[in-house]
Short mmCIF file of C-alpha atoms in Angstrom, two decimals:
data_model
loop_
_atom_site.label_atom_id
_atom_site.label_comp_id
_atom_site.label_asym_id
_atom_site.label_seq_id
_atom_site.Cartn_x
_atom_site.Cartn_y
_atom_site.Cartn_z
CA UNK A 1 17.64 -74.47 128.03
CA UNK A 2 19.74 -77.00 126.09
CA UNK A 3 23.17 -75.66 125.16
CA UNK A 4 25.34 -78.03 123.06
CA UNK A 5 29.07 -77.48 122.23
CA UNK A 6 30.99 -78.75 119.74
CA UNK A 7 34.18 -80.46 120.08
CA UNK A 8 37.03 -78.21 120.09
CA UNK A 9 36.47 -76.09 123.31
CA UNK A 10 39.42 -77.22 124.93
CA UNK A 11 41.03 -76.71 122.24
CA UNK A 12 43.88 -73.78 122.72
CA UNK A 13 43.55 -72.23 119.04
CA UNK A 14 40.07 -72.21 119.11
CA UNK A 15 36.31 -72.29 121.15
CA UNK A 16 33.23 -72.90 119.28
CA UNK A 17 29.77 -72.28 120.78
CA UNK A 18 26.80 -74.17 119.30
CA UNK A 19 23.41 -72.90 121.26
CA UNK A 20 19.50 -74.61 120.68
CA UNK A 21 17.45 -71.96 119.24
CA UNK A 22 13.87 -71.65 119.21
CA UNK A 23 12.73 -69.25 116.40
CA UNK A 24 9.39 -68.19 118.31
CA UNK A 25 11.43 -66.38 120.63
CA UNK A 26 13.19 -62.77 119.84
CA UNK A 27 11.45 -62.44 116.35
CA UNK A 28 10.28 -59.40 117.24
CA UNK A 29 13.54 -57.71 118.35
CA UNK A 30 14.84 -55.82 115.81
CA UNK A 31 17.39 -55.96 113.74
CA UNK A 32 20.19 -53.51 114.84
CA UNK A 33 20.80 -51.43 111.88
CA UNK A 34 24.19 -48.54 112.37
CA UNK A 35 26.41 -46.95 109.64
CA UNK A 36 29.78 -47.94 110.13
CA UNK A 37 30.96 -44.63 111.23
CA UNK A 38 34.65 -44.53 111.15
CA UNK A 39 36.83 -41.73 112.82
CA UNK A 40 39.91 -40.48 111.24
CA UNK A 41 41.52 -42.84 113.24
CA UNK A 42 40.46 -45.11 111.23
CA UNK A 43 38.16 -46.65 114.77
CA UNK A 44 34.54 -46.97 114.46
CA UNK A 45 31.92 -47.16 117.07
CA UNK A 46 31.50 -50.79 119.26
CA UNK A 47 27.68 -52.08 117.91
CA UNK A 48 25.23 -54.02 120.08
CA UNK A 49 23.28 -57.06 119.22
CA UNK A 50 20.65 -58.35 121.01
CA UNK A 51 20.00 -62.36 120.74
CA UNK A 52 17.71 -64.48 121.96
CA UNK A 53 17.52 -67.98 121.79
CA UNK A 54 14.79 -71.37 122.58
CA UNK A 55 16.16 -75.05 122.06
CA UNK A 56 15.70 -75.49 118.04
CA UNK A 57 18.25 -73.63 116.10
CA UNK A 58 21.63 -71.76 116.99
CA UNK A 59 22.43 -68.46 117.77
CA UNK A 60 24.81 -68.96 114.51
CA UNK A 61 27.95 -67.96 115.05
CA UNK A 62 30.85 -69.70 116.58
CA UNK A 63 33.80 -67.95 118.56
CA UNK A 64 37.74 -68.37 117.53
CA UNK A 65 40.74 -67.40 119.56
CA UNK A 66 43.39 -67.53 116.72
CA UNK A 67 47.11 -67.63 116.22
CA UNK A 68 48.55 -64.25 115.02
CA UNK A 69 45.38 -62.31 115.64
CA UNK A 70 44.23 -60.66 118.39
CA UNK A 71 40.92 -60.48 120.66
CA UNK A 72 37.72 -62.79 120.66
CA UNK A 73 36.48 -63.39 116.85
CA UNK A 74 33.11 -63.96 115.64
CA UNK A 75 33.66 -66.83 112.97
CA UNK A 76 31.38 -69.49 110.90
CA UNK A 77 28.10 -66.68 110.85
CA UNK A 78 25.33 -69.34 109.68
CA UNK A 79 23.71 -68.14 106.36
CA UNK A 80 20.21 -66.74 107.31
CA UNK A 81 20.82 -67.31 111.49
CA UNK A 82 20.20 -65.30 114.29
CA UNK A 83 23.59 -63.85 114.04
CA UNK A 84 23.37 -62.99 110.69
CA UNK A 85 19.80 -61.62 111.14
CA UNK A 86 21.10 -59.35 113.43
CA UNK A 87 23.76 -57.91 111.93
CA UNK A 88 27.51 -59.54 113.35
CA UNK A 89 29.81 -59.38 110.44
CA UNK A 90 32.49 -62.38 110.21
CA UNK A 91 35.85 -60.76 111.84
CA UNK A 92 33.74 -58.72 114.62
CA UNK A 93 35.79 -58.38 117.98
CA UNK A 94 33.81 -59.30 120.70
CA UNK A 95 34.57 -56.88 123.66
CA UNK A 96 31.46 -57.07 126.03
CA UNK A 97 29.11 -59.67 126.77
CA UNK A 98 25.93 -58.47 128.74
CA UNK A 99 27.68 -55.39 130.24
CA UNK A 100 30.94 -57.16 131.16
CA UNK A 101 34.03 -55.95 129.56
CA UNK A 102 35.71 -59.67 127.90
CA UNK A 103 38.19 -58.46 125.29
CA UNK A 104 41.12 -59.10 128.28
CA UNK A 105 39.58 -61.95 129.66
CA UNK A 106 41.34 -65.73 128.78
CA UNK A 107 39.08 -67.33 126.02
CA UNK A 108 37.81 -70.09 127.59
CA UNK A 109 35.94 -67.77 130.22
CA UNK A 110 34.65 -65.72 127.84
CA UNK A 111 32.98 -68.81 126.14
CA UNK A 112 31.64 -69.60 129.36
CA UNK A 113 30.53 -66.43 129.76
CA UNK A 114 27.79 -66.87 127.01
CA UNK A 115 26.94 -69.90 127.86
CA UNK A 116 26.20 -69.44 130.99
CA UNK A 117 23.86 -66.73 130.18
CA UNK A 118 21.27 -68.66 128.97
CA UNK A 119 18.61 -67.82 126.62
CA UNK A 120 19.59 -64.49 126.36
CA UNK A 121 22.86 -62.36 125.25
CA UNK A 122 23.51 -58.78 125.10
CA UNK A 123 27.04 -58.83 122.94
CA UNK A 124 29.21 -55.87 122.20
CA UNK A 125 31.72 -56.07 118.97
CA UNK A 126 33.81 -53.94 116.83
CA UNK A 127 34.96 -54.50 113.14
CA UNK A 128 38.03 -56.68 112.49
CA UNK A 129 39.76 -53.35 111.01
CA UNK A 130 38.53 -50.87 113.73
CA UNK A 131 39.96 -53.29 116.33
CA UNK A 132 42.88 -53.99 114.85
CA UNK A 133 43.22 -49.96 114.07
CA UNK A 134 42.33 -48.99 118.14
CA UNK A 135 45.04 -51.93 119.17
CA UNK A 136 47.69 -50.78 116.94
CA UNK A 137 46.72 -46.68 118.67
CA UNK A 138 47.12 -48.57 122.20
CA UNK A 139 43.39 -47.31 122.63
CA UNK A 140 41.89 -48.24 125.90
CA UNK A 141 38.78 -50.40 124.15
CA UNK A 142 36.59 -50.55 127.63
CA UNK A 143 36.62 -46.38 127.50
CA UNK A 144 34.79 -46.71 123.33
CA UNK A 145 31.79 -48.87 125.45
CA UNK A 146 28.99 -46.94 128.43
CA UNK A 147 30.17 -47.77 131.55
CA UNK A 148 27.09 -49.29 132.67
CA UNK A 149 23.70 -50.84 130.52
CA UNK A 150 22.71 -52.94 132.97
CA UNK A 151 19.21 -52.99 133.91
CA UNK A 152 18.70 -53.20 137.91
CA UNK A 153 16.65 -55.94 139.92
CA UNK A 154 15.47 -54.42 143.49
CA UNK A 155 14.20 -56.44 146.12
CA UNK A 156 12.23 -53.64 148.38
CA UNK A 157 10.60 -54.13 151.81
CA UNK A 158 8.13 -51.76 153.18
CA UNK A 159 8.56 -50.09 156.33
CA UNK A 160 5.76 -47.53 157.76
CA UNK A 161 6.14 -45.12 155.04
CA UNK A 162 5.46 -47.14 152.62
CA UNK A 163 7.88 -48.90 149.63
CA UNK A 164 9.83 -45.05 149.30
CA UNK A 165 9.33 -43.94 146.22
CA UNK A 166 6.29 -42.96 143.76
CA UNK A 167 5.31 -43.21 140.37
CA UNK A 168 4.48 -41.00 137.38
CA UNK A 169 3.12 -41.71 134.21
CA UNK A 170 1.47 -39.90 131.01
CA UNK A 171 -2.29 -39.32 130.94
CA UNK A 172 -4.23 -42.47 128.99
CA UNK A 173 -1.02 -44.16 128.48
CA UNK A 174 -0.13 -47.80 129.46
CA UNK A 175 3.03 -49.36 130.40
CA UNK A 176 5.17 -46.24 131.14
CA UNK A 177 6.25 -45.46 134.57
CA UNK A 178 8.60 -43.25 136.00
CA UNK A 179 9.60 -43.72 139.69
CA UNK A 180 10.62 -40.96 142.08
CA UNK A 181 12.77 -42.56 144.66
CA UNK A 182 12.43 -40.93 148.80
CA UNK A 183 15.78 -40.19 150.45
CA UNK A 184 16.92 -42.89 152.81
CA UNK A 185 13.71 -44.79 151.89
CA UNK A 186 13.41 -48.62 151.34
CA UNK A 187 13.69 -47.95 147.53
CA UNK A 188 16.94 -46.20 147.68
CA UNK A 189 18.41 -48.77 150.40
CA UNK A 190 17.25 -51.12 147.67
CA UNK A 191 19.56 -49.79 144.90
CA UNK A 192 16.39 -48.02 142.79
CA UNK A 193 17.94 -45.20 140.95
CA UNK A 194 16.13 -42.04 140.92
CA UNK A 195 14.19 -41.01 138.29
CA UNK A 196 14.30 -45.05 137.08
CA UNK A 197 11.89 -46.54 134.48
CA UNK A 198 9.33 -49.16 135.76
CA UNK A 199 9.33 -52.53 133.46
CA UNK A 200 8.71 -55.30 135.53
CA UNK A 201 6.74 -56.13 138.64
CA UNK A 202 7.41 -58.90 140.65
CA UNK A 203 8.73 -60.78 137.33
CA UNK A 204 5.79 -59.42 135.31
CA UNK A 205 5.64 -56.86 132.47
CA UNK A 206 3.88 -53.88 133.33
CA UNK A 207 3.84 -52.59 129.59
CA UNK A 208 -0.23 -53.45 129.79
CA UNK A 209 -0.50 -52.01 133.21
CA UNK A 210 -2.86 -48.71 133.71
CA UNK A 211 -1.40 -46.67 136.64
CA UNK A 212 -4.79 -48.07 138.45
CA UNK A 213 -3.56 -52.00 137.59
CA UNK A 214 -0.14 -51.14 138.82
CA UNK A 215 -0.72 -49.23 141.87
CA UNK A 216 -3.72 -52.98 142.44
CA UNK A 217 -0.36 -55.00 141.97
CA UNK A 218 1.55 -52.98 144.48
CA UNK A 219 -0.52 -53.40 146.88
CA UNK A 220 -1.11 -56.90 146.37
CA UNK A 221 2.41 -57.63 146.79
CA UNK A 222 2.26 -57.31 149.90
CA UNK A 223 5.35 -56.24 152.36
CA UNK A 224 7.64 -56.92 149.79
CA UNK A 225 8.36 -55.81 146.27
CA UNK A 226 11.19 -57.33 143.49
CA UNK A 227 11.62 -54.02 140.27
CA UNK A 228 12.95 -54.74 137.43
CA UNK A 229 14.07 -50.89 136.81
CA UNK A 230 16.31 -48.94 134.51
CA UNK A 231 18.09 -45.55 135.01
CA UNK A 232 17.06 -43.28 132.49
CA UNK A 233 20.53 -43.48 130.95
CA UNK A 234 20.09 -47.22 130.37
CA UNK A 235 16.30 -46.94 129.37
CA UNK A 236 17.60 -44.32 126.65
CA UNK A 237 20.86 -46.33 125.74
CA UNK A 238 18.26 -49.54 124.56
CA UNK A 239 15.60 -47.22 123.23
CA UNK A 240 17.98 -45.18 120.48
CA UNK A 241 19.44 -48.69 119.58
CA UNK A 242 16.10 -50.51 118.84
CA UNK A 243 17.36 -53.39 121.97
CA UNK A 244 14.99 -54.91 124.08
CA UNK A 245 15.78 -54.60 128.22
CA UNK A 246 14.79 -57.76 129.80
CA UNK A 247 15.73 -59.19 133.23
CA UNK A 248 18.39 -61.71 131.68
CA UNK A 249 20.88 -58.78 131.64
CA UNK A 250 19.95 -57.16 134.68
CA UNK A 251 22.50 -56.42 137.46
CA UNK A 252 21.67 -58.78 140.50
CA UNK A 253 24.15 -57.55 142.90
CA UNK A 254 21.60 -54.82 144.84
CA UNK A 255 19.21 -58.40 145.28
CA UNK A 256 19.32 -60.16 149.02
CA UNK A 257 19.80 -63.39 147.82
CA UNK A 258 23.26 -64.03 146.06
CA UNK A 259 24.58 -67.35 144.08
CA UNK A 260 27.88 -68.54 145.35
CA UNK A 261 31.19 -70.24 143.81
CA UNK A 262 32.71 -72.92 145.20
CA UNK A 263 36.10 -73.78 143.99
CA UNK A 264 36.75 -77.53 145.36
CA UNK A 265 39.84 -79.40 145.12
CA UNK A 266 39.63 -83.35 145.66
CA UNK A 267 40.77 -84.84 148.93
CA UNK A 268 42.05 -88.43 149.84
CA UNK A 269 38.14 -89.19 151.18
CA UNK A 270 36.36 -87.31 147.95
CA UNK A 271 35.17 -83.91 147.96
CA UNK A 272 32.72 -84.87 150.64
CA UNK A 273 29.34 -84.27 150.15
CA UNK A 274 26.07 -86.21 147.48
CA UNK A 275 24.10 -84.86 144.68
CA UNK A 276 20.40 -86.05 145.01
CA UNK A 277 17.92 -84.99 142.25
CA UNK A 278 14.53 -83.73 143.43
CA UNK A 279 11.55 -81.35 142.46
CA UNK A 280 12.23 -77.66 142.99
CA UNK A 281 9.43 -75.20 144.08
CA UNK A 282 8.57 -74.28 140.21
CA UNK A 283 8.16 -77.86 139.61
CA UNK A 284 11.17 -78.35 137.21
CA UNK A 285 13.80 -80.94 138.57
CA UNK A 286 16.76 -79.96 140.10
CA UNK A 287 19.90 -81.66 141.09
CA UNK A 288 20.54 -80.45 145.29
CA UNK A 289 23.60 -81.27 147.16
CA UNK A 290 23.46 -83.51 150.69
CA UNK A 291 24.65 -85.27 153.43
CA UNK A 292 28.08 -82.73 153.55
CA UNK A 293 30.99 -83.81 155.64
CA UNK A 294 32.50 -82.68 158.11
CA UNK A 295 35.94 -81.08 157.60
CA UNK A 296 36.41 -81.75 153.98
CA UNK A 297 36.33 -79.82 150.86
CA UNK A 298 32.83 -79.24 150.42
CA UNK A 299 31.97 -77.94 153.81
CA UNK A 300 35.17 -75.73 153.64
CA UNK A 301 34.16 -73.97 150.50
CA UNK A 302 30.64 -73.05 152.37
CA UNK A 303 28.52 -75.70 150.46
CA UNK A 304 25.11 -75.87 153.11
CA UNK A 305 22.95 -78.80 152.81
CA UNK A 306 20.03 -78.23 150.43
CA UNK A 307 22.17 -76.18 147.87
CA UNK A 308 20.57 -76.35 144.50
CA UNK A 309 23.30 -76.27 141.63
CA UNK A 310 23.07 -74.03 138.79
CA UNK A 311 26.22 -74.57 136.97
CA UNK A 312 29.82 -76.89 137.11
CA UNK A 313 32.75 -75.21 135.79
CA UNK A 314 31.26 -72.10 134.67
CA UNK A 315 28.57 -74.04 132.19
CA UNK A 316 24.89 -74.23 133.23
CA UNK A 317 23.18 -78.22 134.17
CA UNK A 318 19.97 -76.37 133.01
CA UNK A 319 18.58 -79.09 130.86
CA UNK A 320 20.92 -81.90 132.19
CA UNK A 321 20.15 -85.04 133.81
CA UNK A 322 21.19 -86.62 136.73
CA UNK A 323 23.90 -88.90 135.78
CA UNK A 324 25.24 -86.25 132.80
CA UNK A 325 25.45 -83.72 136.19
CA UNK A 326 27.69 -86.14 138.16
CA UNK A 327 29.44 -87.29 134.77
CA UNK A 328 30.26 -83.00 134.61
CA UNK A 329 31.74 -82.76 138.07
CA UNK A 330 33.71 -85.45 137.68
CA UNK A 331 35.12 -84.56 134.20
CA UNK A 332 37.59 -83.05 135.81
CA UNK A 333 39.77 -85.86 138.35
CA UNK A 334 41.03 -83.41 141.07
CA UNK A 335 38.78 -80.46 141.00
CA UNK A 336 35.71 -78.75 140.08
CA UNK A 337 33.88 -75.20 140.40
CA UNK A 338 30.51 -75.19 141.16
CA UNK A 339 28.15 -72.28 140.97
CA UNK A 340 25.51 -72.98 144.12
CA UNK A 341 22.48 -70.92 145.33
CA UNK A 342 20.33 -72.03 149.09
CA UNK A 343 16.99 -72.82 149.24
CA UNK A 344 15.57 -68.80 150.45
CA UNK A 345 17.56 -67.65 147.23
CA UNK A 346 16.26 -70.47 144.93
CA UNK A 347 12.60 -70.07 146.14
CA UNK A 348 12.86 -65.91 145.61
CA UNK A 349 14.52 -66.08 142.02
CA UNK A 350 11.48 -68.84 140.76
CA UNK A 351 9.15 -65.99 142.10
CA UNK A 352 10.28 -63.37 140.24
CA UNK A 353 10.77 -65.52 137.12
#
């Protein structure tokens, strides 16, 4: 997706995010509506939004870091946006950004951190006066949010038993599944919490899925499986806020295939290595890296040849060109981050969407 951001970024008073937004997508995600329920501390509860974005409006809302004030602050809410839609007030605290606790983090990662999730944001904020009421207590803010409402992505392979676990589901009804997980099975090995809900299939919804289509699908798949499942703690935290779980904010670390970050710094002969553009397996271009060298800074951060790269400097290329790719890595002279994944890893995550 397109992300553009206005100037100011590197700014140290203040970050602004400006995101592409189509209005087809997330229209039916409702509106997150909560009392402002204030204790006598005078701290109310952390709310969630929900947002989801295409390429042809913003997500409406910019983030300041701001002199004399404290935290992450949701700023410039766009008159009849996404934000606005939704709910974020002008003054909100941003503390959590798809499950990950931000409010301590330095500004310009946090900014990143949105970015470079994509089309699809799970944010976590707190009223200007609650924050500034829970600061002024010393409050612990990360112990006011669950400690986890992440969604989990499984990759399972079967062994002769079978996938290890089983599935449940009302009479007549389609799209609900509950899965009991077998001790020391492939399931459990695979991170699948017991007692999880079922709500994607090998990148697929299974909300139109009879227990007869589903239990087709399994076997179709073969000896392996990729579940997108959620414990019933984070199927219930979603459900009593209205929020949609999708795969954008699932945990990844339980998957076989992991991205990596490779934090170069610039040697006398380069940082040793060429970025070729070429078709991926889903058809899409991608920009891959080559021809590595020997003993300099590329090889030593464990760059392989036929990397793809997914992001430089903590902001996606998704959407970028060849020469605005290069024109990123080298906008900064001596170093550069880049966030890498190999071909097995790229093939398995266009798979499972």
């Amino acid at each position: 997706a397109a992300m553009k951001q206005t100037k100011g970024l590197d700014g140290d008073k203040k970050s602004i995010i400006k995101f592409e937004f189509n209005p087809k997508d997330g229209i039916d995600n409702p509106a997150l509506s909560l009392t402002e329920d204030t204790g006598v501390d005078g701290v109310g509860e952390p709310r969630f939004y929900f947002l989801s974005k295409g390429s042809t409006e913003t997500f409406g809302f910019c983030l300041h870091e701001e002199l004399g004030c404290h935290g992450h602050i949701i700023r410039q809410i766009e008159l009849g946006g996404l934000a606005q839609r939704r709910g974020l007030q002008d003054g909100d605290r941003l503390l959590q950004v798809n499950g990950y606790f931000v409010d301590h983090m330095d500004h310009h990662r946090v900014v990143q951190k949105i970015k470079a999730s994509g089309n699809q944001v799970l944010l976590a904020v707190l009223d200007s006066s609650s924050y500034e009421a829970a600061k002024a207590l010393g409050k612990d803010l990360s112990q006011m949010l669950p400690a986890d409402i992440r969604p989990r992505l499984c990759h399972i392979t079967r062994d002769k038993s079978g996938f290890g676990f089983s599935v449940s589901s009302p009479e007549g009804v389609k799209g609900i599944f509950q899965l009991s997980v077998w001790q020391d099975g492939p399931a459990e090995r695979a991170g699948v919490p017991p007692g999880s809900w079922l709500l994607e299939l090998n990148g697929a919804s299974v909300k139109s899925y009879s227990q007869t289509q589903l239990a087709r699908k399994l076997k179709q798949s073969g000896n392996k499986v990729t579940l997108l499942v959620a414990s019933s703690a984070v199927e219930e935290f979603y459900r009593l806020r209205g929020l949609r779980i999708t795969a954008a904010l699932a945990d990844t670390s339980w998957l076989p295939f992991k991205v990596r970050e490779l934090h170069m710094v610039k040697g006398p002969a380069g940082y040793g290595f060429l970025l070729k553009e070429d078709d991926c397996s889903s058809g899409a271009t991608g920009q891959f890296l080559w021809d590595i060298d020997v003993g300099l800074p590329a090889e030593q951060a464990g760059m392989k040849e036929g990397d793809r790269l997914l992001a430089v400097n903590g902001e996606s290329i998704e959407g970028l060109d060849h020469q605005q790719t290069v024109l990123r890595i080298r906008a900064h002279d001596d170093q550069v981050t880049l966030l890498v994944i190999d071909p097995a890893g790229d093939e398995f995550y266009q798979s499972v969407g």
